[in-house]
Amino acid sequence: MKRQAKFIIRDSNFNVVEERLLDDLDIGSTNYLLNLIPSQSGGWIGVGANFEWVTDPFWAEAHVYGWTVRIDETGDTLWARNDLAFPDTAETATTVELHSVVELPSGSIIAAGYYRPFNISGPDLGVLIKVDKEGCLVNCTPLTTTEWFERPKIEIAVFPNPAGRQISLETPFPLTYDCEWSLYNAVGQQVLSSNMVRGTTRLEVPLSVVPPGLYFWEMRDLKGKIGNGKLIVSEQ
């Protein structure tokens, strides 16, 4: 059983002119658009939620991603992207829903919603995402459903673990893009980030500002996530 968003265009007499199912979404009930606005360049911009199974999950098998989609005048999808506010390494499934969207004069899009970490008690957290008219963050390519989930990961060694004052990152071969390594606490807040330059295989990261505890890390290049894991920081 699954719920899948349908886009319908009707004429002034309410007759159906076009109707399209949006994307080949995974089985699940959390696939829908919560808002749809006309674009200043024609067509529409929609935001909502998109359930996806996670390939090679760290813990959870699925997450609900914040979904943004741009549709042309005929109902065809120009681009779509899925976003998590925080890494998809939470202990259980997490949800991001986008419910409000505006288009700036430049064509950039700002969407707002919330993030709900199911494994952590407390209130939902607000989410704000800004992309350009092509659906990109700065210096990135659009994150389509296929690219996001089928992209192979790299075996990234992070050691020692548990860690003390410093860790080392190693990749099995030189990186083809500049990458950012980020460290997040248990509630998804980024506490540290460091850049690994294209062509290198090793990076040293000091942890002097990181309190002891359990953390989650991920590595991203311009096309998305290439690796993730957990890290225990011990007393220094």
C-alpha positions as protocol buffer text, in pm:
chain_id: "A"
residue {
  index: 1
  type: MET
  ca { x: 0 y: 0 z: 0 }
}
residue {
  index: 2
  type: LYS
  ca { x: 130 y: 349 z: -76 }
}
residue {
  index: 3
  type: ARG
  ca { x: 20 y: 707 z: -105 }
}
residue {
  index: 4
  type: GLN
  ca { x: 148 y: 894 z: -409 }
}
residue {
  index: 5
  type: ALA
  ca { x: 103 y: 1260 z: -498 }
}
residue {
  index: 6
  type: LYS
  ca { x: -100 y: 1339 z: -811 }
}
residue {
  index: 7
  type: PHE
  ca { x: -83 y: 1672 z: -993 }
}
residue {
  index: 8
  type: ILE
  ca { x: -402 y: 1774 z: -1179 }
}
residue {
  index: 9
  type: ILE
  ca { x: -469 y: 2070 z: -1411 }
}
residue {
  index: 10
  type: ARG
  ca { x: -834 y: 2160 z: -1478 }
}
residue {
  index: 11
  type: ASP
  ca { x: -991 y: 2415 z: -1712 }
}
residue {
  index: 12
  type: SER
  ca { x: -1239 y: 2686 z: -1614 }
}
residue {
  index: 13
  type: ASN
  ca { x: -1522 y: 2430 z: -1627 }
}
residue {
  index: 14
  type: PHE
  ca { x: -1329 y: 2201 z: -1391 }
}
residue {
  index: 15
  type: ASN
  ca { x: -1264 y: 1945 z: -1663 }
}
residue {
  index: 16
  type: VAL
  ca { x: -933 y: 1759 z: -1630 }
}
residue {
  index: 17
  type: VAL
  ca { x: -673 y: 1886 z: -1879 }
}
residue {
  index: 18
  type: GLU
  ca { x: -365 y: 1701 z: -1745 }
}
residue {
  index: 19
  type: GLU
  ca { x: -297 y: 1471 z: -1453 }
}
residue {
  index: 20
  type: ARG
  ca { x: 35 y: 1320 z: -1350 }
}
residue {
  index: 21
  type: LEU
  ca { x: 159 y: 1101 z: -1069 }
}
residue {
  index: 22
  type: LEU
  ca { x: 467 y: 1267 z: -926 }
}
residue {
  index: 23
  type: ASP
  ca { x: 772 y: 1036 z: -918 }
}
residue {
  index: 24
  type: ASP
  ca { x: 788 y: 663 z: -860 }
}
residue {
  index: 25
  type: LEU
  ca { x: 777 y: 682 z: -483 }
}
residue {
  index: 26
  type: ASP
  ca { x: 847 y: 396 z: -244 }
}
residue {
  index: 27
  type: ILE
  ca { x: 573 y: 208 z: -69 }
}
residue {
  index: 28
  type: GLY
  ca { x: 458 y: 412 z: 231 }
}
residue {
  index: 29
  type: SER
  ca { x: 186 y: 647 z: 342 }
}
residue {
  index: 30
  type: THR
  ca { x: 402 y: 959 z: 387 }
}
residue {
  index: 31
  type: ASN
  ca { x: 420 y: 1074 z: 24 }
}
residue {
  index: 32
  type: TYR
  ca { x: 233 y: 1400 z: -35 }
}
residue {
  index: 33
  type: LEU
  ca { x: 253 y: 1768 z: -118 }
}
residue {
  index: 34
  type: LEU
  ca { x: 140 y: 2006 z: 158 }
}
residue {
  index: 35
  type: ASN
  ca { x: 168 y: 2326 z: -46 }
}
residue {
  index: 36
  type: LEU
  ca { x: 173 y: 2425 z: -414 }
}
residue {
  index: 37
  type: ILE
  ca { x: 236 y: 2778 z: -546 }
}
residue {
  index: 38
  type: PRO
  ca { x: 252 y: 2921 z: -900 }
}
residue {
  index: 39
  type: SER
  ca { x: 603 y: 3003 z: -1017 }
}
residue {
  index: 40
  type: GLN
  ca { x: 678 y: 3349 z: -1156 }
}
residue {
  index: 41
  type: SER
  ca { x: 840 y: 3186 z: -1461 }
}
residue {
  index: 42
  type: GLY
  ca { x: 547 y: 2953 z: -1525 }
}
residue {
  index: 43
  type: GLY
  ca { x: 455 y: 2621 z: -1375 }
}
residue {
  index: 44
  type: TRP
  ca { x: 441 y: 2545 z: -1005 }
}
residue {
  index: 45
  type: ILE
  ca { x: 656 y: 2475 z: -699 }
}
residue {
  index: 46
  type: GLY
  ca { x: 541 y: 2216 z: -447 }
}
residue {
  index: 47
  type: VAL
  ca { x: 668 y: 2106 z: -105 }
}
residue {
  index: 48
  type: GLY
  ca { x: 575 y: 1819 z: 121 }
}
residue {
  index: 49
  type: ALA
  ca { x: 712 y: 1486 z: 243 }
}
residue {
  index: 50
  type: ASN
  ca { x: 861 y: 1184 z: 66 }
}
residue {
  index: 51
  type: PHE
  ca { x: 900 y: 840 z: 226 }
}
residue {
  index: 52
  type: GLU
  ca { x: 1206 y: 650 z: 104 }
}
residue {
  index: 53
  type: TRP
  ca { x: 1371 y: 323 z: 196 }
}
residue {
  index: 54
  type: VAL
  ca { x: 1737 y: 380 z: 279 }
}
residue {
  index: 55
  type: THR
  ca { x: 1988 y: 157 z: 101 }
}
residue {
  index: 56
  type: ASP
  ca { x: 2261 y: 21 z: 327 }
}
residue {
  index: 57
  type: PRO
  ca { x: 2111 y: 193 z: 634 }
}
residue {
  index: 58
  type: PHE
  ca { x: 2325 y: 265 z: 937 }
}
residue {
  index: 59
  type: TRP
  ca { x: 2032 y: 189 z: 1168 }
}
residue {
  index: 60
  type: ALA
  ca { x: 1694 y: 286 z: 1030 }
}
residue {
  index: 61
  type: GLU
  ca { x: 1549 y: 130 z: 717 }
}
residue {
  index: 62
  type: ALA
  ca { x: 1357 y: 438 z: 606 }
}
residue {
  index: 63
  type: HIS
  ca { x: 1318 y: 812 z: 656 }
}
residue {
  index: 64
  type: VAL
  ca { x: 1065 y: 1074 z: 550 }
}
residue {
  index: 65
  type: TYR
  ca { x: 1250 y: 1343 z: 356 }
}
residue {
  index: 66
  type: GLY
  ca { x: 1146 y: 1703 z: 303 }
}
residue {
  index: 67
  type: TRP
  ca { x: 1033 y: 1706 z: -60 }
}
residue {
  index: 68
  type: THR
  ca { x: 1059 y: 1997 z: -304 }
}
residue {
  index: 69
  type: VAL
  ca { x: 945 y: 1962 z: -665 }
}
residue {
  index: 70
  type: ARG
  ca { x: 927 y: 2201 z: -960 }
}
residue {
  index: 71
  type: ILE
  ca { x: 658 y: 2134 z: -1223 }
}
residue {
  index: 72
  type: ASP
  ca { x: 623 y: 2296 z: -1566 }
}
residue {
  index: 73
  type: GLU
  ca { x: 301 y: 2425 z: -1727 }
}
residue {
  index: 74
  type: THR
  ca { x: 211 y: 2081 z: -1864 }
}
residue {
  index: 75
  type: GLY
  ca { x: 260 y: 1893 z: -1537 }
}
residue {
  index: 76
  type: ASP
  ca { x: 604 y: 1747 z: -1610 }
}
residue {
  index: 77
  type: THR
  ca { x: 853 y: 1739 z: -1323 }
}
residue {
  index: 78
  type: LEU
  ca { x: 1153 y: 1963 z: -1399 }
}
residue {
  index: 79
  type: TRP
  ca { x: 1345 y: 1865 z: -1085 }
}
residue {
  index: 80
  type: ALA
  ca { x: 1285 y: 1721 z: -740 }
}
residue {
  index: 81
  type: ARG
  ca { x: 1498 y: 1698 z: -431 }
}
residue {
  index: 82
  type: ASN
  ca { x: 1479 y: 1520 z: -94 }
}
residue {
  index: 83
  type: ASP
  ca { x: 1638 y: 1672 z: 215 }
}
residue {
  index: 84
  type: LEU
  ca { x: 1698 y: 1568 z: 573 }
}
residue {
  index: 85
  type: ALA
  ca { x: 1770 y: 1847 z: 819 }
}
residue {
  index: 86
  type: PHE
  ca { x: 2026 y: 1620 z: 984 }
}
residue {
  index: 87
  type: PRO
  ca { x: 2211 y: 1303 z: 879 }
}
residue {
  index: 88
  type: ASP
  ca { x: 2011 y: 991 z: 801 }
}
residue {
  index: 89
  type: THR
  ca { x: 2201 y: 803 z: 1071 }
}
residue {
  index: 90
  type: ALA
  ca { x: 1942 y: 838 z: 1347 }
}
residue {
  index: 91
  type: GLU
  ca { x: 1874 y: 527 z: 1554 }
}
residue {
  index: 92
  type: THR
  ca { x: 1517 y: 506 z: 1425 }
}
residue {
  index: 93
  type: ALA
  ca { x: 1334 y: 662 z: 1132 }
}
residue {
  index: 94
  type: THR
  ca { x: 1312 y: 1041 z: 1121 }
}
residue {
  index: 95
  type: THR
  ca { x: 1074 y: 1279 z: 948 }
}
residue {
  index: 96
  type: VAL
  ca { x: 1115 y: 1611 z: 769 }
}
residue {
  index: 97
  type: GLU
  ca { x: 799 y: 1776 z: 635 }
}
residue {
  index: 98
  type: LEU
  ca { x: 798 y: 2100 z: 437 }
}
residue {
  index: 99
  type: HIS
  ca { x: 469 y: 2288 z: 453 }
}
residue {
  index: 100
  type: SER
  ca { x: 540 y: 2645 z: 335 }
}
residue {
  index: 101
  type: VAL
  ca { x: 723 y: 2781 z: 31 }
}
residue {
  index: 102
  type: VAL
  ca { x: 796 y: 3119 z: -131 }
}
residue {
  index: 103
  type: GLU
  ca { x: 979 y: 3217 z: -449 }
}
residue {
  index: 104
  type: LEU
  ca { x: 1212 y: 3518 z: -440 }
}
residue {
  index: 105
  type: PRO
  ca { x: 1244 y: 3765 z: -733 }
}
residue {
  index: 106
  type: SER
  ca { x: 1577 y: 3598 z: -818 }
}
residue {
  index: 107
  type: GLY
  ca { x: 1398 y: 3265 z: -865 }
}
residue {
  index: 108
  type: SER
  ca { x: 1547 y: 3115 z: -547 }
}
residue {
  index: 109
  type: ILE
  ca { x: 1309 y: 2912 z: -334 }
}
residue {
  index: 110
  type: ILE
  ca { x: 1273 y: 2912 z: 44 }
}
residue {
  index: 111
  type: ALA
  ca { x: 1082 y: 2626 z: 207 }
}
residue {
  index: 112
  type: ALA
  ca { x: 993 y: 2588 z: 574 }
}
residue {
  index: 113
  type: GLY
  ca { x: 878 y: 2292 z: 779 }
}
residue {
  index: 114
  type: TYR
  ca { x: 979 y: 2076 z: 1072 }
}
residue {
  index: 115
  type: TYR
  ca { x: 1212 y: 1793 z: 1172 }
}
residue {
  index: 116
  type: ARG
  ca { x: 1091 y: 1519 z: 1406 }
}
residue {
  index: 117
  type: PRO
  ca { x: 1350 y: 1282 z: 1558 }
}
residue {
  index: 118
  type: PHE
  ca { x: 1136 y: 982 z: 1657 }
}
residue {
  index: 119
  type: ASN
  ca { x: 1401 y: 834 z: 1886 }
}
residue {
  index: 120
  type: ILE
  ca { x: 1445 y: 1152 z: 2094 }
}
residue {
  index: 121
  type: SER
  ca { x: 1182 y: 1302 z: 2322 }
}
residue {
  index: 122
  type: GLY
  ca { x: 1110 y: 1673 z: 2298 }
}
residue {
  index: 123
  type: PRO
  ca { x: 956 y: 1922 z: 2059 }
}
residue {
  index: 124
  type: ASP
  ca { x: 982 y: 1920 z: 1681 }
}
residue {
  index: 125
  type: LEU
  ca { x: 1258 y: 2140 z: 1538 }
}
residue {
  index: 126
  type: GLY
  ca { x: 1207 y: 2402 z: 1269 }
}
residue {
  index: 127
  type: VAL
  ca { x: 1360 y: 2355 z: 925 }
}
residue {
  index: 128
  type: LEU
  ca { x: 1442 y: 2624 z: 667 }
}
residue {
  index: 129
  type: ILE
  ca { x: 1588 y: 2530 z: 326 }
}
residue {
  index: 130
  type: LYS
  ca { x: 1693 y: 2768 z: 48 }
}
residue {
  index: 131
  type: VAL
  ca { x: 1777 y: 2654 z: -306 }
}
residue {
  index: 132
  type: ASP
  ca { x: 1822 y: 2834 z: -636 }
}
residue {
  index: 133
  type: LYS
  ca { x: 1577 y: 2812 z: -929 }
}
residue {
  index: 134
  type: GLU
  ca { x: 1744 y: 2491 z: -1048 }
}
residue {
  index: 135
  type: GLY
  ca { x: 1693 y: 2322 z: -711 }
}
residue {
  index: 136
  type: CYS
  ca { x: 2055 y: 2351 z: -600 }
}
residue {
  index: 137
  type: LEU
  ca { x: 2231 y: 2467 z: -290 }
}
residue {
  index: 138
  type: VAL
  ca { x: 2543 y: 2674 z: -358 }
}
residue {
  index: 139
  type: ASN
  ca { x: 2787 y: 2481 z: -581 }
}
residue {
  index: 140
  type: CYS
  ca { x: 2583 y: 2162 z: -598 }
}
residue {
  index: 141
  type: THR
  ca { x: 2376 y: 1960 z: -839 }
}
residue {
  index: 142
  type: PRO
  ca { x: 2006 y: 1885 z: -780 }
}
residue {
  index: 143
  type: LEU
  ca { x: 1950 y: 1590 z: -548 }
}
residue {
  index: 144
  type: THR
  ca { x: 1706 y: 1368 z: -733 }
}
residue {
  index: 145
  type: THR
  ca { x: 1563 y: 1062 z: -564 }
}
residue {
  index: 146
  type: THR
  ca { x: 1774 y: 823 z: -775 }
}
residue {
  index: 147
  type: GLU
  ca { x: 2100 y: 1008 z: -727 }
}
residue {
  index: 148
  type: TRP
  ca { x: 2047 y: 1047 z: -353 }
}
residue {
  index: 149
  type: PHE
  ca { x: 1981 y: 682 z: -272 }
}
residue {
  index: 150
  type: GLU
  ca { x: 2165 y: 479 z: -534 }
}
residue {
  index: 151
  type: ARG
  ca { x: 2499 y: 657 z: -516 }
}
residue {
  index: 152
  type: PRO
  ca { x: 2767 y: 416 z: -386 }
}
residue {
  index: 153
  type: LYS
  ca { x: 2940 y: 499 z: -60 }
}
residue {
  index: 154
  type: ILE
  ca { x: 3313 y: 502 z: 4 }
}
residue {
  index: 155
  type: GLU
  ca { x: 3474 y: 301 z: 283 }
}
residue {
  index: 156
  type: ILE
  ca { x: 3602 y: 582 z: 504 }
}
residue {
  index: 157
  type: ALA
  ca { x: 3815 y: 486 z: 804 }
}
residue {
  index: 158
  type: VAL
  ca { x: 3773 y: 711 z: 1109 }
}
residue {
  index: 159
  type: PHE
  ca { x: 4013 y: 621 z: 1392 }
}
residue {
  index: 160
  type: PRO
  ca { x: 4081 y: 585 z: 1676 }
}
residue {
  index: 161
  type: ASN
  ca { x: 3728 y: 511 z: 1793 }
}
residue {
  index: 162
  type: PRO
  ca { x: 3675 y: 579 z: 2083 }
}
residue {
  index: 163
  type: ALA
  ca { x: 3868 y: 898 z: 2015 }
}
residue {
  index: 164
  type: GLY
  ca { x: 4069 y: 1134 z: 2229 }
}
residue {
  index: 165
  type: ARG
  ca { x: 4202 y: 1473 z: 2123 }
}
residue {
  index: 166
  type: GLN
  ca { x: 4233 y: 1394 z: 1751 }
}
residue {
  index: 167
  type: ILE
  ca { x: 4108 y: 1153 z: 1485 }
}
residue {
  index: 168
  type: SER
  ca { x: 4231 y: 1056 z: 1140 }
}
residue {
  index: 169
  type: LEU
  ca { x: 4018 y: 1007 z: 829 }
}
residue {
  index: 170
  type: GLU
  ca { x: 4139 y: 779 z: 551 }
}
residue {
  index: 171
  type: THR
  ca { x: 3989 y: 688 z: 215 }
}
residue {
  index: 172
  type: PRO
  ca { x: 4097 y: 387 z: 3 }
}
residue {
  index: 173
  type: PHE
  ca { x: 4176 y: 606 z: -298 }
}
residue {
  index: 174
  type: PRO
  ca { x: 4226 y: 979 z: -369 }
}
residue {
  index: 175
  type: LEU
  ca { x: 3906 y: 1181 z: -361 }
}
residue {
  index: 176
  type: THR
  ca { x: 3767 y: 1301 z: -693 }
}
residue {
  index: 177
  type: TYR
  ca { x: 3593 y: 1604 z: -531 }
}
residue {
  index: 178
  type: ASP
  ca { x: 3654 y: 1831 z: -235 }
}
residue {
  index: 179
  type: CYS
  ca { x: 3459 y: 1686 z: 60 }
}
residue {
  index: 180
  type: GLU
  ca { x: 3324 y: 1810 z: 391 }
}
residue {
  index: 181
  type: TRP
  ca { x: 3338 y: 1587 z: 698 }
}
residue {
  index: 182
  type: SER
  ca { x: 3079 y: 1684 z: 961 }
}
residue {
  index: 183
  type: LEU
  ca { x: 3018 y: 1569 z: 1317 }
}
residue {
  index: 184
  type: TYR
  ca { x: 2671 y: 1581 z: 1479 }
}
residue {
  index: 185
  type: ASN
  ca { x: 2553 y: 1529 z: 1835 }
}
residue {
  index: 186
  type: ALA
  ca { x: 2264 y: 1304 z: 1941 }
}
residue {
  index: 187
  type: VAL
  ca { x: 1998 y: 1568 z: 1856 }
}
residue {
  index: 188
  type: GLY
  ca { x: 2137 y: 1637 z: 1509 }
}
residue {
  index: 189
  type: GLN
  ca { x: 2326 y: 1960 z: 1582 }
}
residue {
  index: 190
  type: GLN
  ca { x: 2651 y: 2003 z: 1391 }
}
residue {
  index: 191
  type: VAL
  ca { x: 2939 y: 2043 z: 1635 }
}
residue {
  index: 192
  type: LEU
  ca { x: 3237 y: 2022 z: 1400 }
}
residue {
  index: 193
  type: SER
  ca { x: 3324 y: 2025 z: 1031 }
}
residue {
  index: 194
  type: SER
  ca { x: 3644 y: 1991 z: 833 }
}
residue {
  index: 195
  type: ASN
  ca { x: 3728 y: 1995 z: 463 }
}
residue {
  index: 196
  type: MET
  ca { x: 3915 y: 1718 z: 283 }
}
residue {
  index: 197
  type: VAL
  ca { x: 4077 y: 1831 z: -41 }
}
residue {
  index: 198
  type: ARG
  ca { x: 4037 y: 1653 z: -374 }
}
residue {
  index: 199
  type: GLY
  ca { x: 4326 y: 1421 z: -453 }
}
residue {
  index: 200
  type: THR
  ca { x: 4405 y: 1342 z: -88 }
}
residue {
  index: 201
  type: THR
  ca { x: 4343 y: 1023 z: 111 }
}
residue {
  index: 202
  type: ARG
  ca { x: 4401 y: 1136 z: 471 }
}
residue {
  index: 203
  type: LEU
  ca { x: 4287 y: 1415 z: 702 }
}
residue {
  index: 204
  type: GLU
  ca { x: 4366 y: 1488 z: 1067 }
}
residue {
  index: 205
  type: VAL
  ca { x: 4081 y: 1642 z: 1268 }
}
residue {
  index: 206
  type: PRO
  ca { x: 4136 y: 1786 z: 1619 }
}
residue {
  index: 207
  type: LEU
  ca { x: 3858 y: 1722 z: 1873 }
}
residue {
  index: 208
  type: SER
  ca { x: 3964 y: 1963 z: 2148 }
}
residue {
  index: 209
  type: VAL
  ca { x: 3632 y: 2152 z: 2134 }
}
residue {
  index: 210
  type: VAL
  ca { x: 3414 y: 1838 z: 2136 }
}
residue {
  index: 211
  type: PRO
  ca { x: 3282 y: 1719 z: 2476 }
}
residue {
  index: 212
  type: PRO
  ca { x: 3285 y: 1344 z: 2552 }
}
residue {
  index: 213
  type: GLY
  ca { x: 2985 y: 1151 z: 2420 }
}
residue {
  index: 214
  type: LEU
  ca { x: 2833 y: 964 z: 2126 }
}
residue {
  index: 215
  type: TYR
  ca { x: 2837 y: 1142 z: 1790 }
}
residue {
  index: 216
  type: PHE
  ca { x: 2746 y: 1072 z: 1430 }
}
residue {
  index: 217
  type: TRP
  ca { x: 2956 y: 1173 z: 1130 }
}
residue {
  index: 218
  type: GLU
  ca { x: 2903 y: 1198 z: 759 }
}
residue {
  index: 219
  type: MET
  ca { x: 3115 y: 1284 z: 456 }
}
residue {
  index: 220
  type: ARG
  ca { x: 2970 y: 1476 z: 159 }
}
residue {
  index: 221
  type: ASP
  ca { x: 3098 y: 1592 z: -174 }
}
residue {
  index: 222
  type: LEU
  ca { x: 2921 y: 1818 z: -426 }
}
residue {
  index: 223
  type: LYS
  ca { x: 2685 y: 1538 z: -530 }
}
residue {
  index: 224
  type: GLY
  ca { x: 2574 y: 1428 z: -184 }
}
residue {
  index: 225
  type: LYS
  ca { x: 2665 y: 1190 z: 96 }
}
residue {
  index: 226
  type: ILE
  ca { x: 2942 y: 936 z: 35 }
}
residue {
  index: 227
  type: GLY
  ca { x: 2984 y: 791 z: 384 }
}
residue {
  index: 228
  type: ASN
  ca { x: 2863 y: 799 z: 744 }
}
residue {
  index: 229
  type: GLY
  ca { x: 2919 y: 637 z: 1082 }
}
residue {
  index: 230
  type: LYS
  ca { x: 2930 y: 690 z: 1456 }
}
residue {
  index: 231
  type: LEU
  ca { x: 3210 y: 813 z: 1677 }
}
residue {
  index: 232
  type: ILE
  ca { x: 3259 y: 793 z: 2053 }
}
residue {
  index: 233
  type: VAL
  ca { x: 3462 y: 1075 z: 2205 }
}
residue {
  index: 234
  type: SER
  ca { x: 3613 y: 979 z: 2539 }
}
residue {
  index: 235
  type: GLU
  ca { x: 3748 y: 1192 z: 2824 }
}
residue {
  index: 236
  type: GLN
  ca { x: 4047 y: 1393 z: 2710 }
}
